[in-house]
Coordinates of C-alpha atoms in Angstrom, one line a residue:
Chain A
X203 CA 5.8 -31.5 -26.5
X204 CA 4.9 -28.7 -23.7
X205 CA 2.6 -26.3 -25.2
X206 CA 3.5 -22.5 -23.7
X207 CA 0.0 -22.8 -21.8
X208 CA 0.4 -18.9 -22.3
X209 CA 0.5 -16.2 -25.4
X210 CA 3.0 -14.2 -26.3
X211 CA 0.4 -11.2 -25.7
X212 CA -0.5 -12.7 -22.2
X213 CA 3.4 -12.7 -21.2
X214 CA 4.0 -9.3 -22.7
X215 CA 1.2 -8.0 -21.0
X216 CA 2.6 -9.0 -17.4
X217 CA 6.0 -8.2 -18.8
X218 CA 4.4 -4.6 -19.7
X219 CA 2.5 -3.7 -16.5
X220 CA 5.7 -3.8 -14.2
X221 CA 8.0 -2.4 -16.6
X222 CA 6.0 0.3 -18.0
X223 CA 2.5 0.6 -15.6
X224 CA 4.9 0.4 -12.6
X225 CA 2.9 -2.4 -11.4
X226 CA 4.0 -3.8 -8.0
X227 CA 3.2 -5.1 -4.5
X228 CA 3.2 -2.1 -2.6
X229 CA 3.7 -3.7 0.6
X230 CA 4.2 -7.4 2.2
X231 CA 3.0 -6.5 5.4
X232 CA 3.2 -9.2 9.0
X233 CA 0.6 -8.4 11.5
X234 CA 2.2 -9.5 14.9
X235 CA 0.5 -9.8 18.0
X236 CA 2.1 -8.6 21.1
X237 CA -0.2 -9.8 23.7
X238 CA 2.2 -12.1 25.0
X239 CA 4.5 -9.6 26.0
X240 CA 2.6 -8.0 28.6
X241 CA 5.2 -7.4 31.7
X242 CA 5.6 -6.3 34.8
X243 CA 7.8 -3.1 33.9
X244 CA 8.4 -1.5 31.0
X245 CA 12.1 -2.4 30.8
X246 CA 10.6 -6.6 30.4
X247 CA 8.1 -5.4 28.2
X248 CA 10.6 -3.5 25.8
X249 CA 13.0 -6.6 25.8
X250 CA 10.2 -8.9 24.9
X251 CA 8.6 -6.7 22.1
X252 CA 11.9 -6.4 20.3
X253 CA 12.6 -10.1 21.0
X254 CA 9.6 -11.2 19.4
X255 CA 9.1 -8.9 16.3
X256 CA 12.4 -9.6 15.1
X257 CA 12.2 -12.9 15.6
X258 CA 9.2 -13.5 13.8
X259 CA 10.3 -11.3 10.8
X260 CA 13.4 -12.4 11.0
X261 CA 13.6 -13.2 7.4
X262 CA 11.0 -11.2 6.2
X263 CA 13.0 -8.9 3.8
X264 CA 15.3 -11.9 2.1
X265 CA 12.3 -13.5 1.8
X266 CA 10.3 -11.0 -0.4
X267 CA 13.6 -9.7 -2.3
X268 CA 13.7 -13.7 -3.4
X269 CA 9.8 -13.8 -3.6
X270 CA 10.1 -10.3 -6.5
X271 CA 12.9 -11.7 -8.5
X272 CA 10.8 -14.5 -8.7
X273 CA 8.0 -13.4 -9.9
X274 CA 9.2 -10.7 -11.6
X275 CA 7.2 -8.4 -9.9
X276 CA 9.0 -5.9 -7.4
X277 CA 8.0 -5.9 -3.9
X278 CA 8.3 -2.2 -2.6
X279 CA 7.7 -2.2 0.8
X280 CA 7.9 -4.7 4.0
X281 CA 6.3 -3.6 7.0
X282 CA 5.2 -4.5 10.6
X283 CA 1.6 -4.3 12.1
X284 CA 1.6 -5.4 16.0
X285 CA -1.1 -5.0 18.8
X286 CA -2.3 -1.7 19.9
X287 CA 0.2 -0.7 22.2
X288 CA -2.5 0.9 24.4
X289 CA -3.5 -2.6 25.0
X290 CA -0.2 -4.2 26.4
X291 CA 0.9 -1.2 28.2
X292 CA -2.4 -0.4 30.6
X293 CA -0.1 1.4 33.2
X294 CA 2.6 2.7 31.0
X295 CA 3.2 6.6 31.6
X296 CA 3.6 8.3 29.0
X297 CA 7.4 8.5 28.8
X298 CA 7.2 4.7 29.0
X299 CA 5.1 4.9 26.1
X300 CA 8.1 7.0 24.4
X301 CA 10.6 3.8 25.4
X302 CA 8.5 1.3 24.1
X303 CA 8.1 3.6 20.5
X304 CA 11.7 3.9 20.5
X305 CA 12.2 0.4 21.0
X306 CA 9.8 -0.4 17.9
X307 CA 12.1 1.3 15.7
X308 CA 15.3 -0.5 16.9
X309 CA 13.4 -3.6 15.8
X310 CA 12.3 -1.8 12.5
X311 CA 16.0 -0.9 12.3
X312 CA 17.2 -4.3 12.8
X313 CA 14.8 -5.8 10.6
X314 CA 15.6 -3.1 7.5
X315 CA 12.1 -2.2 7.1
X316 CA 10.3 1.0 6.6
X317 CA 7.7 1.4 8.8
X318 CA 6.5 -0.6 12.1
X319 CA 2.8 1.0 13.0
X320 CA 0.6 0.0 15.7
X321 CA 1.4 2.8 18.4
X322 CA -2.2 2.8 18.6
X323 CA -4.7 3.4 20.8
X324 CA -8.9 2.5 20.3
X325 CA -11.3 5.4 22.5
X326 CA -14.2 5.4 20.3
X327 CA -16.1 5.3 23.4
X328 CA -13.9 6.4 26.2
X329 CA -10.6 6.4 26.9
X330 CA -8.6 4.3 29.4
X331 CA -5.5 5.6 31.6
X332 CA -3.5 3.8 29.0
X333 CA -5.3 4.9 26.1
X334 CA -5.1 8.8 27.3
X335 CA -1.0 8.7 28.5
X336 CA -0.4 6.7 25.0
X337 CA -1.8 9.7 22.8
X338 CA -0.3 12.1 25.4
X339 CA 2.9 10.3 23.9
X340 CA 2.6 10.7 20.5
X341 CA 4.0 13.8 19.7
X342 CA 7.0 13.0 21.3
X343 CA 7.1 8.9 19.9
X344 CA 6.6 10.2 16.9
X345 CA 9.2 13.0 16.4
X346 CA 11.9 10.9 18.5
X347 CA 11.7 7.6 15.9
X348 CA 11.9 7.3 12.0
X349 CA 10.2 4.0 11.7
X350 CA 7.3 4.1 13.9
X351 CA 3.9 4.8 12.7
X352 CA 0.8 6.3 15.0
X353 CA -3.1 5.6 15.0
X354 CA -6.2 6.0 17.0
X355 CA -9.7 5.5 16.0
X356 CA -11.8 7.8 18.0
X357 CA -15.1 6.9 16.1
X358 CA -17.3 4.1 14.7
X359 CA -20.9 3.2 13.1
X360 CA -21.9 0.9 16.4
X361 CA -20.6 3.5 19.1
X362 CA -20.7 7.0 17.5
X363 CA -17.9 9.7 17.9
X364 CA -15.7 10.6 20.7
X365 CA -15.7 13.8 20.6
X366 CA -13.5 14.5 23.7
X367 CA -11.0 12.3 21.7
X368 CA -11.3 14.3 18.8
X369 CA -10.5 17.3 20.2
X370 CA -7.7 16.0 22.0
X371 CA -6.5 14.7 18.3
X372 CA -6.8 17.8 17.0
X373 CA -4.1 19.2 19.9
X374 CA -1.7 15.7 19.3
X375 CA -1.8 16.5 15.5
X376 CA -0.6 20.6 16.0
X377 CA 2.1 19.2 18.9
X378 CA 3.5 16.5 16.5
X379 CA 3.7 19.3 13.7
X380 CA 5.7 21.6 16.4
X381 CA 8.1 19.0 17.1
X382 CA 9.2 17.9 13.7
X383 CA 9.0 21.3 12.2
X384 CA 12.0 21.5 11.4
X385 CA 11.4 18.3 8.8
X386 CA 8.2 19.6 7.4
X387 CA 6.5 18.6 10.7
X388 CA 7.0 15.1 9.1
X389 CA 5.5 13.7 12.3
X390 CA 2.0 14.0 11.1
X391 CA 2.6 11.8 8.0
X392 CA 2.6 8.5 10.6
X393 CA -0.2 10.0 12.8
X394 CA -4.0 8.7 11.3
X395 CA -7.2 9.5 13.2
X396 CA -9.9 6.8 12.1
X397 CA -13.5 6.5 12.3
X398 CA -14.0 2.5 11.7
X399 CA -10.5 1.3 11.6
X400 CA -9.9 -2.2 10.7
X401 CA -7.8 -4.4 12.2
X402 CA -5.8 -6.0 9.0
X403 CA -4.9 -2.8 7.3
X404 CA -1.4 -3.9 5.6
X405 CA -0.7 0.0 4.7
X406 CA 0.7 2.5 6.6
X407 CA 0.5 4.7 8.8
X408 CA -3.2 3.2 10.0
X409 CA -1.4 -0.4 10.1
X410 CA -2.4 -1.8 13.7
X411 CA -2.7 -6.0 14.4
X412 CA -6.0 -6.3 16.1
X413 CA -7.1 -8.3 18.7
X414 CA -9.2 -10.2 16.8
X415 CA -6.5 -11.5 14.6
X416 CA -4.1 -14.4 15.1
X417 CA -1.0 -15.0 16.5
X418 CA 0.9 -13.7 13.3
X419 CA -0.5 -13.2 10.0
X420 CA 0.8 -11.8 6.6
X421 CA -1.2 -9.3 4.7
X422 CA -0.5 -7.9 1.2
X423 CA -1.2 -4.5 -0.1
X424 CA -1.5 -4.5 -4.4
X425 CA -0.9 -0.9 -6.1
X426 CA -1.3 -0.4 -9.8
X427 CA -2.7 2.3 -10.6
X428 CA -0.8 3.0 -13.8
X429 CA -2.2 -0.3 -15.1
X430 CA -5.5 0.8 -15.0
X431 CA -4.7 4.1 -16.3
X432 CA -3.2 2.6 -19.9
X433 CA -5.7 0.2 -20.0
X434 CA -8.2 3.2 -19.7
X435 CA -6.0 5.6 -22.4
X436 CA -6.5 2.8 -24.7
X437 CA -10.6 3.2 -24.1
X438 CA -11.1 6.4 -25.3
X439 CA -14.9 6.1 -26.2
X440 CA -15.9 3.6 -24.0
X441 CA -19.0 4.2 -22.3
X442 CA -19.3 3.9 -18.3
X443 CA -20.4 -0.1 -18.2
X444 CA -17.3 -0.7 -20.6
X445 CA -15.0 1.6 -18.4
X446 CA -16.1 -0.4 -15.1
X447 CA -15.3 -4.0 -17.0
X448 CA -11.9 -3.0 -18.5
X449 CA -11.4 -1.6 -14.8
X450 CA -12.6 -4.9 -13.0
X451 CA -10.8 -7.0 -15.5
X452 CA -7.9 -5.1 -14.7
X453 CA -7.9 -5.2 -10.6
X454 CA -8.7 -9.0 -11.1
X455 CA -5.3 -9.8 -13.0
X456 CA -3.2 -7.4 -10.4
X457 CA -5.1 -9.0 -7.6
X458 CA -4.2 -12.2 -8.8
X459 CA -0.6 -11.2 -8.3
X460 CA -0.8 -9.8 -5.0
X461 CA -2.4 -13.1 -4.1
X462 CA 0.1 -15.1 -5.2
X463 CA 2.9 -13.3 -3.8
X464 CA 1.0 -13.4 -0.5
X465 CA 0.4 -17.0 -0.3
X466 CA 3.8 -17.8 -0.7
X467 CA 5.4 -15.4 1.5
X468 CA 2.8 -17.3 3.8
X469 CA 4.4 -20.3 2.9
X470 CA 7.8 -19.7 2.9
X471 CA 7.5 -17.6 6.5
X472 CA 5.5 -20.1 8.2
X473 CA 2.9 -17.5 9.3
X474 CA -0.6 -18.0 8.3
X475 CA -2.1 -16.1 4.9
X476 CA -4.5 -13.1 6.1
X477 CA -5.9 -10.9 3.6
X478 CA -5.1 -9.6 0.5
X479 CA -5.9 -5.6 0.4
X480 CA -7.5 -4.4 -3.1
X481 CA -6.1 -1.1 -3.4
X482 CA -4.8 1.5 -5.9
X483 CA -2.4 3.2 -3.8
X484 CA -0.5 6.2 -5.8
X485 CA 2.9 7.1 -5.8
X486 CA 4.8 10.9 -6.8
X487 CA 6.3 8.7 -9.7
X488 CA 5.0 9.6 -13.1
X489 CA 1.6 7.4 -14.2
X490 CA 0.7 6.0 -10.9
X491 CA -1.3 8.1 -10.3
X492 CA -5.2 7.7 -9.3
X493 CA -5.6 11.4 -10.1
X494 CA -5.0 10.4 -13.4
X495 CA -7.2 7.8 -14.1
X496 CA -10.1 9.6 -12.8
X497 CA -8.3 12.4 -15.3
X498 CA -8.5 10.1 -18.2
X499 CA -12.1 9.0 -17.8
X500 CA -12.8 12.1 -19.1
X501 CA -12.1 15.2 -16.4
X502 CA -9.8 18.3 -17.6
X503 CA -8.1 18.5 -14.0
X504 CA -8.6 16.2 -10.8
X505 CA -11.0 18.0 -8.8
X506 CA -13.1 19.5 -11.0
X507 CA -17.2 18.8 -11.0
X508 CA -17.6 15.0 -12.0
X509 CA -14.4 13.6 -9.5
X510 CA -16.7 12.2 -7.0
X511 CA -18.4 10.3 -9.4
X512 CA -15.7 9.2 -11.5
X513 CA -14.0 8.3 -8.5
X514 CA -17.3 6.4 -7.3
X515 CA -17.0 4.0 -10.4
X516 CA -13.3 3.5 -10.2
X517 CA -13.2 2.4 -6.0
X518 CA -16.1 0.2 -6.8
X519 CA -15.1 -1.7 -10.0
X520 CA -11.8 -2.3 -8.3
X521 CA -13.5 -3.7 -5.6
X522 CA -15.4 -6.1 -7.6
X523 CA -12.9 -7.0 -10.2
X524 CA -10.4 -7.9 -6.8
X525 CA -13.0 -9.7 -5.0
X526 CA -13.1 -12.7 -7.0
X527 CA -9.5 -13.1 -7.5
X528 CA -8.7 -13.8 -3.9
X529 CA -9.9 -15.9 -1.4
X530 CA -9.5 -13.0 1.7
X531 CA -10.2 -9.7 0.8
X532 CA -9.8 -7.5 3.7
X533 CA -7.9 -4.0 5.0
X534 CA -8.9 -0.6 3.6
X535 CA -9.3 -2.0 -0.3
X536 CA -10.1 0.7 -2.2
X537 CA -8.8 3.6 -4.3
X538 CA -6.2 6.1 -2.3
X539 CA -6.1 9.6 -2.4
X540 CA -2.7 10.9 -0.6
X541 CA -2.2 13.9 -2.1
X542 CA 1.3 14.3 -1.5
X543 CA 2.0 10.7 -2.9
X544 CA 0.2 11.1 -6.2
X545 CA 1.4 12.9 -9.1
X546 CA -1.9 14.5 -10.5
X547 CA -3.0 15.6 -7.3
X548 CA 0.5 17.5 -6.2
X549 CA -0.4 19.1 -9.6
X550 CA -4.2 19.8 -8.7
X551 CA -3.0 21.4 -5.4
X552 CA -0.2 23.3 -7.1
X553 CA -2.9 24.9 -9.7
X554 CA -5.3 25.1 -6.8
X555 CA -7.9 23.2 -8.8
X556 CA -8.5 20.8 -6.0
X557 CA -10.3 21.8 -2.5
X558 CA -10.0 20.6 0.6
X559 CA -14.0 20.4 0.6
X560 CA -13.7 18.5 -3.3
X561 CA -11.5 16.3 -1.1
X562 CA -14.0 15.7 1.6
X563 CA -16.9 14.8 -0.7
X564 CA -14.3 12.2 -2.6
X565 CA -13.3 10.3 0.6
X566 CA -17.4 9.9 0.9
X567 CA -16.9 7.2 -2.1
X568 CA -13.8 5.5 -1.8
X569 CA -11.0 4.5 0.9
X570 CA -9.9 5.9 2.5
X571 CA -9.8 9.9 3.9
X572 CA -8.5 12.9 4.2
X573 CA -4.8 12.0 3.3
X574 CA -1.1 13.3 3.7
X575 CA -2.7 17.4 3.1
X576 CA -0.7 19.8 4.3
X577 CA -2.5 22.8 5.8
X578 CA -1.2 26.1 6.8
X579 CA 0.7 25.5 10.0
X580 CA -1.3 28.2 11.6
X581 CA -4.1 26.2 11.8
X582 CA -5.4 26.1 15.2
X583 CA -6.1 22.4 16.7
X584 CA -9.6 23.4 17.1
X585 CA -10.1 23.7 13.1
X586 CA -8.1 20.3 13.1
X587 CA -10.8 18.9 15.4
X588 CA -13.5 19.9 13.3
X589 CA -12.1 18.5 10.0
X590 CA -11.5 14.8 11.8
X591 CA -14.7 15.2 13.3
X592 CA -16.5 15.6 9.7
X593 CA -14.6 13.3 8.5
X594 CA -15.5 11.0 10.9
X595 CA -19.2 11.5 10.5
X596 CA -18.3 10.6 6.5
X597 CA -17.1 7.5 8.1
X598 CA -19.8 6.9 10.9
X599 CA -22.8 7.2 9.1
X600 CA -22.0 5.5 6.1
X601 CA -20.5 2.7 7.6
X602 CA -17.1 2.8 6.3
X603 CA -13.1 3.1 7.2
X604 CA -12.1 7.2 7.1
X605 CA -9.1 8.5 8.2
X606 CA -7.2 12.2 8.5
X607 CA -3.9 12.3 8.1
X608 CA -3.2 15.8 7.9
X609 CA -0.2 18.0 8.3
X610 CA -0.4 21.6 9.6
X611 CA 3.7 22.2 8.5
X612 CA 4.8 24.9 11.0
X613 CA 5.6 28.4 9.4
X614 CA 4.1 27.6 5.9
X615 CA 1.4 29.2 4.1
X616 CA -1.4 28.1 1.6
X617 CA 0.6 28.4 -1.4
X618 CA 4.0 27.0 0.2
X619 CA 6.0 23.7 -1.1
X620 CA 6.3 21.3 1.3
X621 CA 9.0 18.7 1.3
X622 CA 8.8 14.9 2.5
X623 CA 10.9 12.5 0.3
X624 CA 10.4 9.5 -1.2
X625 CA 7.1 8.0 -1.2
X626 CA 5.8 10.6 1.4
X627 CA 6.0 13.0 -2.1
X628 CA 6.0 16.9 -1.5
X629 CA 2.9 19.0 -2.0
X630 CA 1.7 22.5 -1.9
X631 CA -0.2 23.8 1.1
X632 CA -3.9 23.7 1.0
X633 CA -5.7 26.4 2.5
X634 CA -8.9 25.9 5.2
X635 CA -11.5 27.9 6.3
X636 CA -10.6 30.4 8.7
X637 CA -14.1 30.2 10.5
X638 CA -13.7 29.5 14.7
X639 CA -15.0 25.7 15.2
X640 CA -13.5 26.3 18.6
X641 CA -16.9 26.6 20.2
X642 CA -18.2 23.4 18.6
X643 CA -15.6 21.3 19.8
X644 CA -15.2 22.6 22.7
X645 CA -18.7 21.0 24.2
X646 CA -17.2 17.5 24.8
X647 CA -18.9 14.6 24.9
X648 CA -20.0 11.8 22.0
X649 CA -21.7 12.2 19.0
X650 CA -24.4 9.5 19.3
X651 CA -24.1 6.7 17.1
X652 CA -26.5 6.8 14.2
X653 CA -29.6 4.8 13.5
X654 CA -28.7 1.5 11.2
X655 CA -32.6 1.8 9.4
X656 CA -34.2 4.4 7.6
X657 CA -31.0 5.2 5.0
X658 CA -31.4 8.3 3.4
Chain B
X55 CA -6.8 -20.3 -6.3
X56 CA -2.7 -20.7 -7.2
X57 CA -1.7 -22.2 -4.0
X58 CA 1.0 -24.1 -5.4
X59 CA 4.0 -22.1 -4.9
X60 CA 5.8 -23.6 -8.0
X61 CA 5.8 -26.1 -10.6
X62 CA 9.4 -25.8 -11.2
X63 CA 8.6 -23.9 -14.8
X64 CA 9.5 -20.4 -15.7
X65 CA 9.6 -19.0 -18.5
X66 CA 12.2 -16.7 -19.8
X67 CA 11.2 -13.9 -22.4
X68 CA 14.1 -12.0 -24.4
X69 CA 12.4 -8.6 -25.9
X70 CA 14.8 -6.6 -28.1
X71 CA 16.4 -5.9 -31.4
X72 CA 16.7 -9.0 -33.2
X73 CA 20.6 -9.8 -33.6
X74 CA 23.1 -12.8 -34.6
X75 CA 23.6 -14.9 -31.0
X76 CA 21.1 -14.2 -29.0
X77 CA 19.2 -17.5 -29.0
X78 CA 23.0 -19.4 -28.3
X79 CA 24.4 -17.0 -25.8
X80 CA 20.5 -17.5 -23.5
X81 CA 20.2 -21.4 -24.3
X82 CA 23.7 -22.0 -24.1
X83 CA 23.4 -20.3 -20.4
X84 CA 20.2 -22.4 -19.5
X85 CA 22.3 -26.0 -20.7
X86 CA 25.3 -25.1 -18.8
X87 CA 22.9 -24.5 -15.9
X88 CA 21.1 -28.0 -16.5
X89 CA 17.8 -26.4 -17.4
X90 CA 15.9 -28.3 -19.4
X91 CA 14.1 -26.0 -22.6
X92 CA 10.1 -27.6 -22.9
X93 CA 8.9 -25.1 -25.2
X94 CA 10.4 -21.7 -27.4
X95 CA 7.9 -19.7 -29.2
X96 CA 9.0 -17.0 -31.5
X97 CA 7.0 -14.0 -32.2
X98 CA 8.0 -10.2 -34.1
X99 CA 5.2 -8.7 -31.7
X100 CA 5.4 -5.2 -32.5
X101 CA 7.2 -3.5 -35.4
X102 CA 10.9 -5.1 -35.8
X103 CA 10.9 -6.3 -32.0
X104 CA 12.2 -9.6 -31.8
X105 CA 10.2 -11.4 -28.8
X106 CA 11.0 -14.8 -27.7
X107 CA 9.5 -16.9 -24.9
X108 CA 10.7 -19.6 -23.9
X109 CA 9.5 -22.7 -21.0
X110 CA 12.0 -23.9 -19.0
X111 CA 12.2 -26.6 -16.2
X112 CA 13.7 -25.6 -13.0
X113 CA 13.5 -28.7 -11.6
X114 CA 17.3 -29.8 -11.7
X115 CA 18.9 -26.8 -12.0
X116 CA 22.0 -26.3 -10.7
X117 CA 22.1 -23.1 -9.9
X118 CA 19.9 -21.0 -7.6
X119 CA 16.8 -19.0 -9.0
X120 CA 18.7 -15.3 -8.3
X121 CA 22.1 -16.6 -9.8
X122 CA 20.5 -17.8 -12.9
X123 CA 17.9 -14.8 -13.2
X124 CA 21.6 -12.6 -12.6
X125 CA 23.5 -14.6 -15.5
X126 CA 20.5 -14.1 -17.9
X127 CA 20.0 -10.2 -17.0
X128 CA 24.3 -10.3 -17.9
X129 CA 23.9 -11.5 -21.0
X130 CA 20.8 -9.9 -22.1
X131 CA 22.8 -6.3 -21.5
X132 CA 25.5 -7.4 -23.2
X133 CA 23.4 -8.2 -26.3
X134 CA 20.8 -4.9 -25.3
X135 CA 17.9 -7.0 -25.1
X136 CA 16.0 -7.4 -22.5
X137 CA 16.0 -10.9 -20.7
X138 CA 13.4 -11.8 -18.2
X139 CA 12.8 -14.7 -16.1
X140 CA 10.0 -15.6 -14.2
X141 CA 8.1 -18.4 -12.4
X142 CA 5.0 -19.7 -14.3
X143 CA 2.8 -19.3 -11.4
X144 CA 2.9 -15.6 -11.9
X145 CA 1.2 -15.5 -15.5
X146 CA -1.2 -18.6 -14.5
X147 CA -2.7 -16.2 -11.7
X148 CA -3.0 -13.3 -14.2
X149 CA -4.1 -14.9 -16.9
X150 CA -6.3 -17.9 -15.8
X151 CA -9.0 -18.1 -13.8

């Protein structure tokens, strides 16, 4: 006789987290690299891009519908991470750029996927011809396709900030805005500006294959937060050593999962296994939320005094719960804080009882920044600037991945609802400080990179 | 690490109201799809919830995994429980280190 090998309270428990937690894969995500399509023109160049993304995902959707029903576990999203396009396009102009962006989303369209990022340029340092005409193209990529998602890191530990990047960023952010108002100025919700981007990030919009990475590769992205929010409801007056091991135990058995569904899309794709990505990423959806959790470890509203610290606990017991149940832990892997996408923070925003300056000092503790706020859309680029740019130095001097994805939605005021659908969520503007940072951004240059010794 | 993608087990769990059929409508579906039962363990988990788990062998099944998972799903809403079907592997990553 086969014994069950399992208990009925160890099935029920899996059974549970998807049905009631909303557990899931958040996204099954193939990193593709495009350096083989380099061309002579950019006609070539478009017609070997398409050729070889769809190729290699070919089957990438059947393959993770069959992959869920399997498991039992849904699969929410498939994406597409390629090369840099700044890299493979050195002498594009920058309506080439807009050809190749558009071409991207034909194979995104073709392949029935959501999102395709990796219009992406790197200029921590300085910026190439390429680099410069490909973010000159962004507003206009961005606002002419559905599917394509933008990035450019303008800042890390080892090199410092580019600041002349960062101001320019803060100008591609307000253009973006302008061309998509009439959507929300949805443009900005696939436009992030790193500090310390990595280069197997399965989640959008900072997705991007990086050179250093193989020919193909398939990363996963876990979510769960409303696992570790019941587990946490049912630990009402647990200390904080029992809160971090009922966390840990917690991103261990969701990690597993993501793991295993990794492994054999690997398997069943015939591209390599990259990296598993340890993260709690939120959705609008009731529950799976990360506002909540931090809510249920004992704060009256997300936001309040105590968030940073709660949250500080939380990012790094998920951490070190995943850790050990994969073999590759890699991307942004922490806790997210869109606040569009998550339920308790579209509230916090709605009560104002969360500030953009509560939200600064969060992203300080877990992954990964300043993410989907809307701002009133009459912020000028040069107050843009100067939130990436502190944002950045979050990132810089603590040796970390931050990001700002922000979205200055034309015509609306702090106060105003704003709109995106699906996961993108809604949310109420979020109001700035009106001080001038025009002067400080204006000087140019780079912000040194910081000393590595003397850490306080 | 779970690198296996499957040993040809699943196990199917019916959750619901307990009622007169269920146990022949599911194993009558799992014979006629040559799927071999190895195990059924019956449990009343929470208050008047009837739970059953079952281990099953894919191995010469007949049918397709999605076409049995769909004919198991059928009959469970015609009964109103709720049938679920899924790989081993799944529960031996979650639950075992």
């Amino acid at each position: 006789m086969h014994s069950l090998r399992f208990s009925a309270e160890e099935i029920i428990e899996t059974i549970d987290m998807v049905k009631v937690e909303r557990l899931d894969i958040r996204t099954i995500t193939i990193g593709i690299s495009l350096l083989d399509c380099v061309s002579d023109g950019v006609g070539p160049l478009c017609e070997r891009i398409y050729d070889k993304v769809t190729r290699v995902a070919a089957n990438l959707t059947r393959t993770s519908r069959a992959i869920g029903a399997e498991f039992g576990i849904p699969i929410v999203n498939n994406r597409i991470s390629v090369t840099p396009i700044s890299l493979i396009a050195g002498r594009a102009t920058p309506d080439d750029f807009v050809a190749i962006a558009r071409t991207l989303d034909r194979a995104a369209d073709e392949l029935g996927i959501d999102f395709i990022g990796g219009f992406s340029a790197q200029v921590e340092k300085g910026m190439t011809t390429g680099a410069a005409n490909l973010i000159a193209a962004i507003p206009q990529a961005l606002a002419a396709t559905k599917r394509v998602c933008s990035s450019v890191n303008i800042g890390t530990t080892k090199a410092g900030l580019n600041m002349d990047a960062v101001a320019m960023m803060g100008r591609t952010v307000k253009e973006t805005a302008a061309l998509t108002a009439e959507q929300g100025s949805i443009g900005c919700a696939k436009l992030v500006v790193f500090c310390n981007a990595v280069q197997d990030n399965p989640f959008m919009a900072g997705a991007f294959h990086g050179t250093g990475e193989p020919d193909c590769v398939v990363n996963v992205g876990i979510s769960g937060p409303g696992v570790v929010l019941r587990a946490l409801e049912q630990a009402d007056h647990a200390d904080f050593g029992a809160l971090a091991t009922l966390i840990k135990r917690m991103a261990f058995k969701i990690t597993r999962a993501g793991e295993l569904v990794g492994r054999t899309a690997s398997e069943r794709l015939g591209i390599p296994f990259g990296i598993v990505d340890l993260s709690l990423a939120p959705t609008p959806a009731k529950g799976d939320s990360v506002a909540r959790i931090l809510e249920a470890m004992g704060l009256e509203r997300v936001g309040t005094h105590g968030t940073t610290a709660a949250l500080a606990l939380l990012n790094d017991a998920v951490k070190k719960g995943g850790a050990m149940a994969s073999s590759h832990v890699g991307g942004l892997s922490g806790a997210f804080i869109p606040v569009s996408e998550d339920e308790g923070m579209i509230e916090a925003a709605e009560n104002g009882d969360i500030s953009l300056d509560k939200l600064e000092a969060m992203t300080s503790v877990c992954s990964v920044g300043l993410d989907m706020i809307v701002i009133p859309g009459d912020t000028p680029a040069e107050t843009i600037s100067a939130i990436i740019a502190d944002e950045a130095a979050i990132g810089m001097i603590n040796r970390k991945t931050t990001a700002v994805r922000v979205i200055p939605a034309v015509g609306r005021q702090a106060g105003d609802l704003v709109e995106f659908g699906g996961l993108l969520g809604h949310a109420r503007v979020i109001p700035v400080n009106t001080r001038s940072s025009a002067k400080f951004v204006a000087r140019g240059g780079r912000i040194p990179a910081p000393l590595q010794a003397l850490n306080n | 690490m779970p690198t296996s993608i499957s040993s040809g087990r699943a196990i199917v769990t019916i959750i619901g109201l307990d009622r007169v059929g269920i146990i022949a409508a599911v194993t009558g579906a799992l014979a006629e799809a040559n799927v071999n039962i190895l195990d059924i363990s019956q449990s009343v988990l929470r208050e008047e919830v009837f739970t059953m788990i079952m281990m099953v062998d894919l191995a010469k099944a007949r049918v397709p995994y999605e076409e049995l998972s769909t004919r198991l799903k059928d009959i469970g809403r015609d009964l109103k429980v709720q049938v679920e079907v899924q790989r081993e592997d799944i529960f031996k990553a979650m639950h075992r280190i």
